[in-house]
mmCIF file of C-alpha atoms in Angstrom:
data_model
loop_
_atom_site.group_PDB
_atom_site.id
_atom_site.type_symbol
_atom_site.label_atom_id
_atom_site.label_comp_id
_atom_site.label_asym_id
_atom_site.label_seq_id
_atom_site.Cartn_x
_atom_site.Cartn_y
_atom_site.Cartn_z
ATOM 1 C CA MET A 1 106.569 89.630 121.468
ATOM 2 C CA LEU A 2 110.055 90.775 120.934
ATOM 3 C CA LEU A 3 111.451 87.330 121.452
ATOM 4 C CA ILE A 4 108.929 85.807 119.035
ATOM 5 C CA ILE A 5 110.278 88.445 116.247
ATOM 6 C CA LEU A 6 113.572 87.757 117.104
ATOM 7 C CA LEU A 7 113.052 84.079 116.704
ATOM 8 C CA ALA A 8 111.629 84.820 113.253
ATOM 9 C CA PHE A 9 114.549 86.722 112.313
ATOM 10 C CA TRP A 10 117.144 84.101 113.374
ATOM 11 C CA THR A 11 115.192 81.138 111.563
ATOM 12 C CA ARG A 12 114.450 83.313 108.536
ATOM 13 C CA PRO A 13 116.827 81.320 106.141
ATOM 14 C CA PHE A 14 114.841 78.032 106.942
ATOM 15 C CA TRP A 15 111.203 79.371 106.083
ATOM 16 C CA GLU A 16 111.938 82.227 103.575
ATOM 17 C CA ASP A 17 112.217 80.103 100.659
ATOM 18 C CA SER A 18 109.430 77.729 101.259
ATOM 19 C CA ALA A 19 107.139 80.752 101.997
ATOM 20 C CA ARG A 20 107.899 82.392 98.755
ATOM 21 C CA GLU A 21 105.970 80.115 96.863
ATOM 22 C CA PHE A 22 102.694 81.842 98.509
ATOM 23 C CA ILE A 23 103.557 85.306 96.981
ATOM 24 C CA PRO A 24 100.624 86.069 94.563
ATOM 25 C CA GLU A 25 101.244 86.067 90.889
ATOM 26 C CA ALA A 26 100.655 88.810 88.674
ATOM 27 C CA VAL A 27 96.970 89.646 87.948
ATOM 28 C CA SER A 28 95.383 90.012 84.494
ATOM 29 C CA ASP A 29 95.745 93.375 82.817
ATOM 30 C CA THR A 30 97.408 94.930 85.891
ATOM 31 C CA PHE A 31 100.586 94.725 87.630
ATOM 32 C CA HIS A 32 100.688 93.310 91.097
ATOM 33 C CA SER A 33 103.485 91.145 92.342
ATOM 34 C CA ALA A 34 105.871 90.932 95.230
ATOM 35 C CA LYS A 35 109.348 92.206 95.054
ATOM 36 C CA ASP A 36 111.821 89.677 96.440
ATOM 37 C CA PHE A 37 114.534 90.946 98.569
ATOM 38 C CA THR A 38 116.849 88.076 99.545
ATOM 39 C CA THR A 39 120.022 90.149 99.827
ATOM 40 C CA GLN A 40 119.171 91.462 103.314
ATOM 41 C CA THR A 41 120.519 88.910 105.541
ATOM 42 C CA ILE A 42 121.963 88.729 109.233
ATOM 43 C CA ASP A 43 125.716 88.806 109.217
ATOM 44 C CA ASN A 44 127.580 85.600 110.142
ATOM 45 C CA ASP A 45 129.294 87.369 112.991
ATOM 46 C CA PHE A 46 126.270 87.778 115.261
ATOM 47 C CA ASP A 47 125.398 91.456 116.183
ATOM 48 C CA PHE A 48 122.772 91.414 118.847
ATOM 49 C CA ASP A 49 122.338 95.217 118.689
ATOM 50 C CA LYS A 50 121.734 95.076 115.073
ATOM 51 C CA VAL A 51 119.174 92.198 115.311
ATOM 52 C CA ARG A 52 117.573 94.004 118.281
ATOM 53 C CA ASP A 53 117.137 97.214 116.094
ATOM 54 C CA GLN A 54 115.831 95.328 113.230
ATOM 55 C CA ALA A 55 113.269 93.479 115.309
ATOM 56 C CA THR A 56 112.143 96.653 117.162
ATOM 57 C CA SER A 57 111.662 98.351 113.860
ATOM 58 C CA LEU A 58 109.614 95.417 112.601
ATOM 59 C CA TYR A 59 107.659 95.269 115.856
ATOM 60 C CA ASN A 60 106.796 99.051 115.545
ATOM 61 C CA SER A 61 105.664 98.614 111.869
ATOM 62 C CA VAL A 62 103.254 95.715 113.045
ATOM 63 C CA ILE A 63 101.809 98.014 115.793
ATOM 64 C CA ASP A 64 101.460 100.813 113.341
ATOM 65 C CA SER A 65 99.695 98.624 110.899
ATOM 66 C CA VAL A 66 97.231 97.319 113.365
ATOM 67 C CA GLN A 67 96.528 100.763 114.721
ATOM 68 C CA GLU A 68 95.751 101.773 111.021
ATOM 69 C CA LYS A 69 93.256 98.994 110.531
ATOM 70 C CA GLU A 70 91.476 99.906 113.781
ATOM 71 C CA GLN A 71 90.059 103.235 112.304
ATOM 72 C CA LYS A 72 87.870 104.935 114.728
ATOM 73 C CA GLN A 73 84.367 104.760 113.379
ATOM 74 C CA VAL A 74 82.739 108.072 112.586
ATOM 75 C CA GLU A 75 79.052 108.357 113.104
ATOM 76 C CA LYS A 76 76.991 108.815 109.811
ATOM 77 C CA PRO A 77 74.800 111.899 109.898
ATOM 78 C CA GLU A 78 71.033 111.261 110.116
ATOM 79 C CA LEU A 79 69.863 111.511 106.655
ATOM 80 C CA ALA A 80 66.391 113.292 105.815
ATOM 81 C CA THR A 81 64.396 113.062 102.586
ATOM 82 C CA PRO A 82 65.376 115.771 100.208
ATOM 83 C CA ASP A 83 62.904 118.904 99.963
ATOM 84 C CA GLU A 84 63.530 120.530 96.752
ATOM 85 C CA GLN A 85 65.376 117.914 94.806
ATOM 86 C CA SER A 86 64.745 114.269 94.085
ATOM 87 C CA PHE A 87 68.247 113.408 95.450
ATOM 88 C CA SER A 88 70.417 114.654 98.198
ATOM 89 C CA ILE A 89 73.831 113.558 99.435
ATOM 90 C CA GLY A 90 74.559 114.054 103.217
ATOM 91 C CA ASN A 91 71.510 116.256 103.364
ATOM 92 C CA VAL A 92 73.061 118.507 100.828
ATOM 93 C CA GLU A 93 71.035 119.263 97.671
ATOM 94 C CA LEU A 94 71.973 121.329 94.410
ATOM 95 C CA GLY A 95 70.965 124.797 94.903
ATOM 96 C CA ASP A 96 72.133 124.829 98.513
ATOM 97 C CA ALA A 97 74.609 127.554 99.653
ATOM 98 C CA LYS A 98 78.306 126.766 100.482
ATOM 99 C CA ASN A 99 77.987 128.443 104.029
ATOM 100 C CA ASP A 100 75.225 126.048 104.763
ATOM 101 C CA VAL A 101 77.192 122.969 103.655
ATOM 102 C CA GLU A 102 80.181 124.043 105.650
ATOM 103 C CA GLU A 103 78.067 124.767 108.623
ATOM 104 C CA MET A 104 77.328 121.068 108.676
ATOM 105 C CA TYR A 105 80.709 119.764 107.615
ATOM 106 C CA GLY A 106 83.284 122.429 108.272
ATOM 107 C CA ALA A 107 85.962 123.309 105.777
ATOM 108 C CA PRO A 108 86.669 120.973 102.897
ATOM 109 C CA SER A 109 89.612 118.554 103.260
ATOM 110 C CA ARG A 110 90.596 119.267 99.686
ATOM 111 C CA GLU A 111 89.640 121.650 96.778
ATOM 112 C CA SER A 112 90.970 120.550 93.262
ATOM 113 C CA GLU A 113 89.715 121.502 89.836
ATOM 114 C CA ASN A 114 87.511 119.303 87.789
ATOM 115 C CA GLU A 115 86.396 118.786 84.251
ATOM 116 C CA TYR A 116 83.667 121.327 84.578
ATOM 117 C CA GLY A 117 86.294 124.279 85.362
ATOM 118 C CA VAL A 118 85.289 124.579 88.921
ATOM 119 C CA ASP A 119 86.582 122.635 91.998
ATOM 120 C CA TRP A 120 85.561 119.474 93.701
ATOM 121 C CA SER A 121 85.495 120.369 97.544
ATOM 122 C CA THR A 122 85.970 117.100 99.302
ATOM 123 C CA TYR A 123 84.451 116.462 102.660
ATOM 124 C CA HIS A 124 85.250 113.591 104.911
ATOM 125 C CA GLU A 125 86.524 112.403 108.253
ATOM 126 C CA ASN A 126 89.379 110.067 107.477
ATOM 127 C CA TYR A 127 87.551 108.999 104.305
ATOM 128 C CA GLN A 128 84.464 108.128 106.125
ATOM 129 C CA ASN A 129 81.303 110.145 105.148
ATOM 130 C CA PHE A 130 82.966 111.044 101.903
ATOM 131 C CA MET A 131 81.490 113.257 99.498
ATOM 132 C CA MET A 132 82.391 115.711 96.736
ATOM 133 C CA VAL A 133 80.639 119.140 96.321
ATOM 134 C CA ALA A 134 81.067 121.494 93.232
ATOM 135 C CA TYR A 135 80.220 125.124 93.798
ATOM 136 C CA ASP A 136 79.735 127.796 91.228
ATOM 137 C CA GLU A 137 80.990 131.369 91.279
ATOM 138 C CA GLN A 138 78.166 132.430 93.601
ATOM 139 C CA GLU A 139 79.064 129.594 95.979
ATOM 140 C CA VAL A 140 75.883 127.550 95.213
ATOM 141 C CA VAL A 141 76.029 123.786 94.893
ATOM 142 C CA ARG A 142 76.025 122.753 91.247
ATOM 143 C CA GLY A 143 77.484 119.101 91.739
ATOM 144 C CA LEU A 144 77.550 116.367 94.171
ATOM 145 C CA PHE A 145 79.141 113.031 94.373
ATOM 146 C CA THR A 146 79.365 110.108 96.949
ATOM 147 C CA ASN A 147 80.414 106.528 97.001
ATOM 148 C CA GLN A 148 79.265 106.042 100.544
ATOM 149 C CA ASP A 149 76.077 105.569 102.462
ATOM 150 C CA LEU A 150 74.860 109.293 102.421
ATOM 151 C CA LEU A 151 72.338 109.122 99.429
ATOM 152 C CA SER A 152 68.663 109.989 100.319
ATOM 153 C CA SER A 153 66.090 110.172 97.600
ATOM 154 C CA GLN A 154 62.413 110.846 97.064
ATOM 155 C CA PHE A 155 62.258 107.541 95.007
ATOM 156 C CA ASN A 156 63.738 105.704 98.038
ATOM 157 C CA ILE A 157 66.714 104.713 96.023
ATOM 158 C CA ALA A 158 69.983 104.178 98.027
ATOM 159 C CA LEU A 159 73.355 102.547 97.683
ATOM 160 C CA GLY A 160 73.025 98.828 97.582
ATOM 161 C CA ASP A 161 69.904 98.711 95.562
ATOM 162 C CA THR A 162 70.299 96.857 92.070
ATOM 163 C CA LYS A 163 70.295 98.172 88.774
ATOM 164 C CA ALA A 164 67.190 96.388 88.082
ATOM 165 C CA VAL A 165 65.481 98.408 91.089
ATOM 166 C CA VAL A 166 66.772 101.735 89.559
ATOM 167 C CA ASN A 167 65.635 101.058 86.195
ATOM 168 C CA ASP A 168 62.071 99.839 87.503
ATOM 169 C CA THR A 169 61.787 103.068 89.583
ATOM 170 C CA LEU A 170 63.228 105.654 87.173
ATOM 171 C CA GLY A 171 62.639 103.968 83.784
ATOM 172 C CA GLU A 172 64.877 103.863 80.769
ATOM 173 C CA PRO A 173 68.073 105.841 81.152
ATOM 174 C CA GLU A 174 69.134 108.587 78.657
ATOM 175 C CA GLU A 175 70.902 107.289 75.591
ATOM 176 C CA LEU A 176 72.846 110.539 74.951
ATOM 177 C CA ILE A 177 73.612 113.923 76.806
ATOM 178 C CA ARG A 178 72.436 116.922 74.996
ATOM 179 C CA ASN A 179 74.788 119.984 74.823
ATOM 180 C CA GLY A 180 74.200 123.200 73.217
ATOM 181 C CA LEU A 181 77.359 122.749 71.225
ATOM 182 C CA PHE A 182 77.488 119.001 70.764
ATOM 183 C CA ASN A 183 75.666 115.683 71.897
ATOM 184 C CA TYR A 184 77.416 112.634 72.911
ATOM 185 C CA GLN A 185 76.251 109.091 73.062
ATOM 186 C CA ILE A 186 76.396 107.220 76.365
ATOM 187 C CA THR A 187 78.192 103.938 76.050
ATOM 188 C CA SER A 188 78.253 102.673 79.676
ATOM 189 C CA GLU A 189 78.353 98.965 78.803
ATOM 190 C CA GLY A 190 75.849 98.684 81.812
ATOM 191 C CA GLU A 191 78.343 100.082 84.377
ATOM 192 C CA TYR A 192 76.312 103.334 84.955
ATOM 193 C CA ASP A 193 72.984 104.861 83.943
ATOM 194 C CA VAL A 194 72.259 108.537 83.336
ATOM 195 C CA TYR A 195 69.010 110.198 83.983
ATOM 196 C CA GLN A 196 67.738 113.675 83.443
ATOM 197 C CA ILE A 197 65.844 114.679 86.604
ATOM 198 C CA ASP A 198 64.881 118.069 87.904
ATOM 199 C CA GLY A 199 67.149 119.990 85.413
ATOM 200 C CA ASN A 200 70.222 117.700 86.482
ATOM 201 C CA TYR A 201 72.224 114.758 85.063
ATOM 202 C CA VAL A 202 72.162 111.957 87.721
ATOM 203 C CA THR A 203 74.518 109.315 87.018
ATOM 204 C CA ILE A 204 74.128 106.139 89.043
ATOM 205 C CA PHE A 205 77.079 103.909 88.846
ATOM 206 C CA TYR A 206 76.913 100.116 89.570
ATOM 207 C CA ASP A 207 79.311 97.448 90.813
ATOM 208 C CA ILE A 208 79.147 94.567 88.301
ATOM 209 C CA HIS A 209 81.081 92.350 90.672
ATOM 210 C CA GLU A 210 78.605 92.770 93.485
ATOM 211 C CA GLY A 211 75.226 91.995 91.758
ATOM 212 C CA ASN A 212 75.143 95.280 89.953
ATOM 213 C CA GLU A 213 74.467 97.124 93.160
ATOM 214 C CA VAL A 214 74.470 100.980 93.250
ATOM 215 C CA THR A 215 78.014 101.956 94.340
ATOM 216 C CA ALA A 216 78.071 105.672 93.785
ATOM 217 C CA ILE A 217 76.211 108.562 92.403
ATOM 218 C CA GLN A 218 77.068 111.838 90.655
ATOM 219 C CA ILE A 219 74.646 114.676 90.338
ATOM 220 C CA ILE A 220 75.616 117.656 87.847
ATOM 221 C CA ASP A 221 73.415 120.889 87.128
ATOM 222 C CA GLU A 222 72.549 120.618 83.439
ATOM 223 C CA ASP A 223 73.707 124.206 82.997
ATOM 224 C CA LEU A 224 77.131 123.160 84.291
ATOM 225 C CA GLU A 225 77.219 120.237 81.931
ATOM 226 C CA ALA A 226 76.106 122.606 79.066
ATOM 227 C CA ALA A 227 79.027 124.900 79.713
ATOM 228 C CA LYS A 228 81.598 122.300 78.568
ATOM 229 C CA ASP A 229 82.399 123.209 75.020
ATOM 230 C CA SER A 230 84.073 119.694 73.940
ATOM 231 C CA LEU A 231 83.815 116.050 75.122
ATOM 232 C CA TYR A 232 87.208 116.442 76.859
ATOM 233 C CA THR A 233 88.005 119.454 78.866
ATOM 234 C CA THR A 234 91.215 121.171 77.693
ATOM 235 C CA GLY A 235 94.138 119.738 79.644
ATOM 236 C CA SER A 236 96.107 122.004 82.139
ATOM 237 C CA GLU A 237 98.430 121.670 84.991
ATOM 238 C CA GLU A 238 95.490 122.502 87.383
ATOM 239 C CA LEU A 239 93.248 119.768 85.905
ATOM 240 C CA LYS A 240 96.232 117.313 85.857
ATOM 241 C CA GLU A 241 96.677 117.752 89.587
ATOM 242 C CA GLY A 242 92.979 117.805 90.267
ATOM 243 C CA PHE A 243 92.439 114.360 88.567
ATOM 244 C CA GLU A 244 95.517 112.998 90.328
ATOM 245 C CA TYR A 245 94.239 114.026 93.958
ATOM 246 C CA GLN A 246 90.637 113.038 93.180
ATOM 247 C CA LEU A 247 91.649 109.548 92.018
ATOM 248 C CA PHE A 248 93.674 109.180 95.211
ATOM 249 C CA ASP A 249 90.829 110.315 97.416
ATOM 250 C CA LEU A 250 88.369 108.014 95.573
ATOM 251 C CA THR A 251 90.705 105.063 95.916
ATOM 252 C CA ASN A 252 90.754 105.698 99.725
ATOM 253 C CA SER A 253 87.079 106.194 100.184
ATOM 254 C CA THR A 254 86.553 102.858 98.338
ATOM 255 C CA ARG A 255 89.016 101.148 100.725
ATOM 256 C CA VAL A 256 87.306 102.475 103.751
ATOM 257 C CA ASN A 257 84.097 100.877 102.297
ATOM 258 C CA HIS A 258 85.861 97.754 102.314
ATOM 259 C CA ASN A 259 87.286 98.065 106.019
ATOM 260 C CA LEU A 260 90.836 98.634 104.746
ATOM 261 C CA PRO A 261 93.417 101.042 105.811
ATOM 262 C CA VAL A 262 93.798 104.249 103.898
ATOM 263 C CA LEU A 263 96.843 104.752 101.693
ATOM 264 C CA GLU A 264 99.342 107.577 102.096
ATOM 265 C CA TRP A 265 100.127 109.819 99.155
ATOM 266 C CA ASN A 266 103.639 109.362 97.901
ATOM 267 C CA GLU A 267 105.174 112.337 95.913
ATOM 268 C CA ALA A 268 108.022 110.218 94.146
ATOM 269 C CA ALA A 269 105.436 107.581 93.074
ATOM 270 C CA ARG A 270 103.190 110.331 91.479
ATOM 271 C CA GLU A 271 106.213 111.585 89.579
ATOM 272 C CA THR A 272 107.070 108.163 88.374
ATOM 273 C CA ALA A 273 103.294 107.562 87.447
ATOM 274 C CA ARG A 274 103.145 110.947 85.660
ATOM 275 C CA LYS A 275 106.014 110.199 83.675
ATOM 276 C CA HIS A 276 104.650 107.029 82.391
ATOM 277 C CA SER A 277 101.166 108.783 81.695
ATOM 278 C CA THR A 278 103.096 111.444 79.699
ATOM 279 C CA ASP A 279 105.194 108.746 77.887
ATOM 280 C CA MET A 280 101.772 107.013 76.806
ATOM 281 C CA ALA A 281 100.184 110.425 75.740
ATOM 282 C CA GLU A 282 103.066 111.534 73.739
ATOM 283 C CA ASN A 283 103.919 108.364 72.112
ATOM 284 C CA GLN A 284 100.412 107.070 71.463
ATOM 285 C CA PHE A 285 100.542 103.723 73.377
ATOM 286 C CA PHE A 286 98.866 102.252 76.294
ATOM 287 C CA SER A 287 100.691 99.515 78.115
ATOM 288 C CA HIS A 288 102.310 98.654 81.569
ATOM 289 C CA THR A 289 105.591 98.167 79.586
ATOM 290 C CA ASN A 290 107.043 101.182 77.959
ATOM 291 C CA LEU A 291 108.766 101.481 74.594
ATOM 292 C CA GLN A 292 112.090 100.887 76.231
ATOM 293 C CA GLY A 293 110.785 97.578 77.695
ATOM 294 C CA GLN A 294 110.641 98.834 81.306
ATOM 295 C CA SER A 295 108.093 97.367 83.628
ATOM 296 C CA PRO A 296 106.445 99.350 86.412
ATOM 297 C CA PHE A 297 108.938 97.810 88.643
ATOM 298 C CA ASP A 298 111.783 98.840 86.467
ATOM 299 C CA ARG A 299 110.471 102.475 86.541
ATOM 300 C CA MET A 300 110.123 102.572 90.239
ATOM 301 C CA GLU A 301 113.576 101.281 90.834
ATOM 302 C CA GLU A 302 115.000 103.724 88.389
ATOM 303 C CA ASP A 303 113.435 106.539 90.423
ATOM 304 C CA GLU A 304 114.733 104.960 93.672
ATOM 305 C CA ILE A 305 111.481 103.976 95.151
ATOM 306 C CA ALA A 306 112.037 101.196 97.772
ATOM 307 C CA PHE A 307 109.197 98.603 97.669
ATOM 308 C CA THR A 308 108.633 94.926 98.814
ATOM 309 C CA THR A 309 105.407 94.810 97.013
ATOM 310 C CA ALA A 310 103.989 96.893 94.240
ATOM 311 C CA GLY A 311 101.145 97.244 91.517
ATOM 312 C CA GLU A 312 100.139 99.398 88.883
ATOM 313 C CA ASN A 313 96.669 100.620 87.297
ATOM 314 C CA LEU A 314 96.210 102.242 84.085
ATOM 315 C CA ALA A 315 93.076 104.022 82.586
ATOM 316 C CA TYR A 316 92.819 105.907 79.332
ATOM 317 C CA GLY A 317 90.091 108.253 77.891
ATOM 318 C CA GLN A 318 87.449 108.612 80.865
ATOM 319 C CA PHE A 319 85.968 111.977 81.183
ATOM 320 C CA SER A 320 87.145 112.365 84.836
ATOM 321 C CA SER A 321 88.753 110.561 87.683
ATOM 322 C CA ILE A 322 85.149 109.592 88.912
ATOM 323 C CA PHE A 323 84.708 107.624 85.809
ATOM 324 C CA ALA A 324 88.050 106.207 85.660
ATOM 325 C CA HIS A 325 87.887 104.818 89.478
ATOM 326 C CA GLN A 326 84.534 103.277 88.721
ATOM 327 C CA GLY A 327 85.806 101.572 85.663
ATOM 328 C CA LEU A 328 88.858 100.310 87.434
ATOM 329 C CA MET A 329 86.783 98.900 90.305
ATOM 330 C CA ASN A 330 84.673 97.104 87.573
ATOM 331 C CA SER A 331 87.759 95.312 86.301
ATOM 332 C CA LEU A 332 88.876 92.441 88.565
ATOM 333 C CA GLY A 333 92.686 92.948 88.219
ATOM 334 C CA HIS A 334 92.545 96.725 88.733
ATOM 335 C CA ARG A 335 90.021 96.090 91.575
ATOM 336 C CA LYS A 336 92.614 93.762 93.247
ATOM 337 C CA ASN A 337 95.167 96.323 93.309
ATOM 338 C CA ILE A 338 92.835 98.984 94.840
ATOM 339 C CA LEU A 339 91.590 96.602 97.397
ATOM 340 C CA HIS A 340 95.092 94.969 98.206
ATOM 341 C CA ASN A 341 95.507 94.775 102.054
ATOM 342 C CA GLY A 342 99.431 94.874 101.547
ATOM 343 C CA PHE A 343 99.638 98.131 99.980
ATOM 344 C CA THR A 344 100.486 101.292 102.107
ATOM 345 C CA GLU A 345 101.333 104.077 99.584
ATOM 346 C CA LEU A 346 99.983 105.496 96.347
ATOM 347 C CA GLY A 347 101.039 107.930 93.678
ATOM 348 C CA VAL A 348 98.795 108.910 90.909
ATOM 349 C CA GLY A 349 100.035 110.619 87.714
ATOM 350 C CA VAL A 350 97.838 112.118 84.724
ATOM 351 C CA ALA A 351 98.756 113.475 81.404
ATOM 352 C CA PHE A 352 96.691 114.602 78.289
ATOM 353 C CA ASN A 353 97.309 113.900 74.655
ATOM 354 C CA ASP A 354 96.931 116.209 71.745
ATOM 355 C CA ASN A 355 93.045 115.462 71.987
ATOM 356 C CA ASN A 356 92.928 116.224 75.682
ATOM 357 C CA GLN A 357 92.118 112.687 76.537
ATOM 358 C CA PRO A 358 93.404 111.828 79.957
ATOM 359 C CA PHE A 359 95.898 109.078 80.680
ATOM 360 C CA TYR A 360 95.776 107.687 84.364
ATOM 361 C CA THR A 361 98.581 105.786 86.054
ATOM 362 C CA GLU A 362 98.338 104.703 89.668
ATOM 363 C CA ASN A 363 101.397 103.119 91.358
ATOM 364 C CA PHE A 364 100.732 101.276 94.604
ATOM 365 C CA PHE A 365 103.416 100.012 96.805
ATOM 366 C CA SER A 366 104.525 99.040 100.341
ATOM 367 C CA ASN A 367 108.122 98.861 101.702
ATOM 368 C CA GLN A 368 107.039 96.849 104.584
ATOM 369 C CA TRP A 369 107.496 93.097 104.913
ATOM 370 C CA LEU A 370 104.281 91.254 105.547
ATOM 371 C CA TYR A 371 104.570 88.138 107.613
#
């Protein structure tokens, strides 16, 4: 194996230019392209130690990549039909106690603030069996979300069912959400339906690129929904960070659904992404190119982030990271970045404008050569 890798390095000048024509072009409405590093060449004065070290480093990165892809499969819990509610996720229903949830799943992997003023507690095993649970002050379950095969229902609705099946089973979805202080129209453009069932708002998300199949579900207690005093929650540092980590976790849980390795959190990329979100929010524009004419690649290079391939996704105005992520997955260009096999790291940055509308920026990248 090492000799093969050494041979690749020695003959690199002969194949590198011809191979470059296969680098993917930028995709519509997102940035996703390869960064060309042709300045890294082997010295004319042959240095075997240097080549050996480079080859060893490449070999180790290949082994690491293979190991990442061969994720250990985690057994899915045996699901039961819910007793008290119409829907349950991972055998958890609204009204259950936190102690009972953690008896089944242990401590959460992460707790981060959401738009309802409480935390999403995230449970998963390397992003398998992924679900998010919101508790109230009495540590009772008031919100649930999953985008994996953990859904049980008295209606026999499951992930993978079609929108047509859902509508035939549950009837016409709600057209607006009624709040004590305000009502707001649901304009989902077919990407999700909202039903009011058991005193809860049940949002069923569809994948429009996979035959309008059910791809995720969120269940929110109507009292928790009614506690919001405006359409957009007032922005704060805690909510900003919560949206960032939630979008990161949602991205990885989706990648696991598609048998892709999980991405690593990159703090430097988070800062780059957050600065761009702040720039857009403060200066009232929405674009991958900022007002100084810098592309995502320019901004990453300015922040000294080394990459061989990189991509950027943007979203604006969605109520939460859940809605932002589901919307990005229904856009082919953004979806391609989320499911790109060559990316290894991700930083997410969020900022709010004066109307508390969130701007989301995702910076994906890898600094490994893919041969």
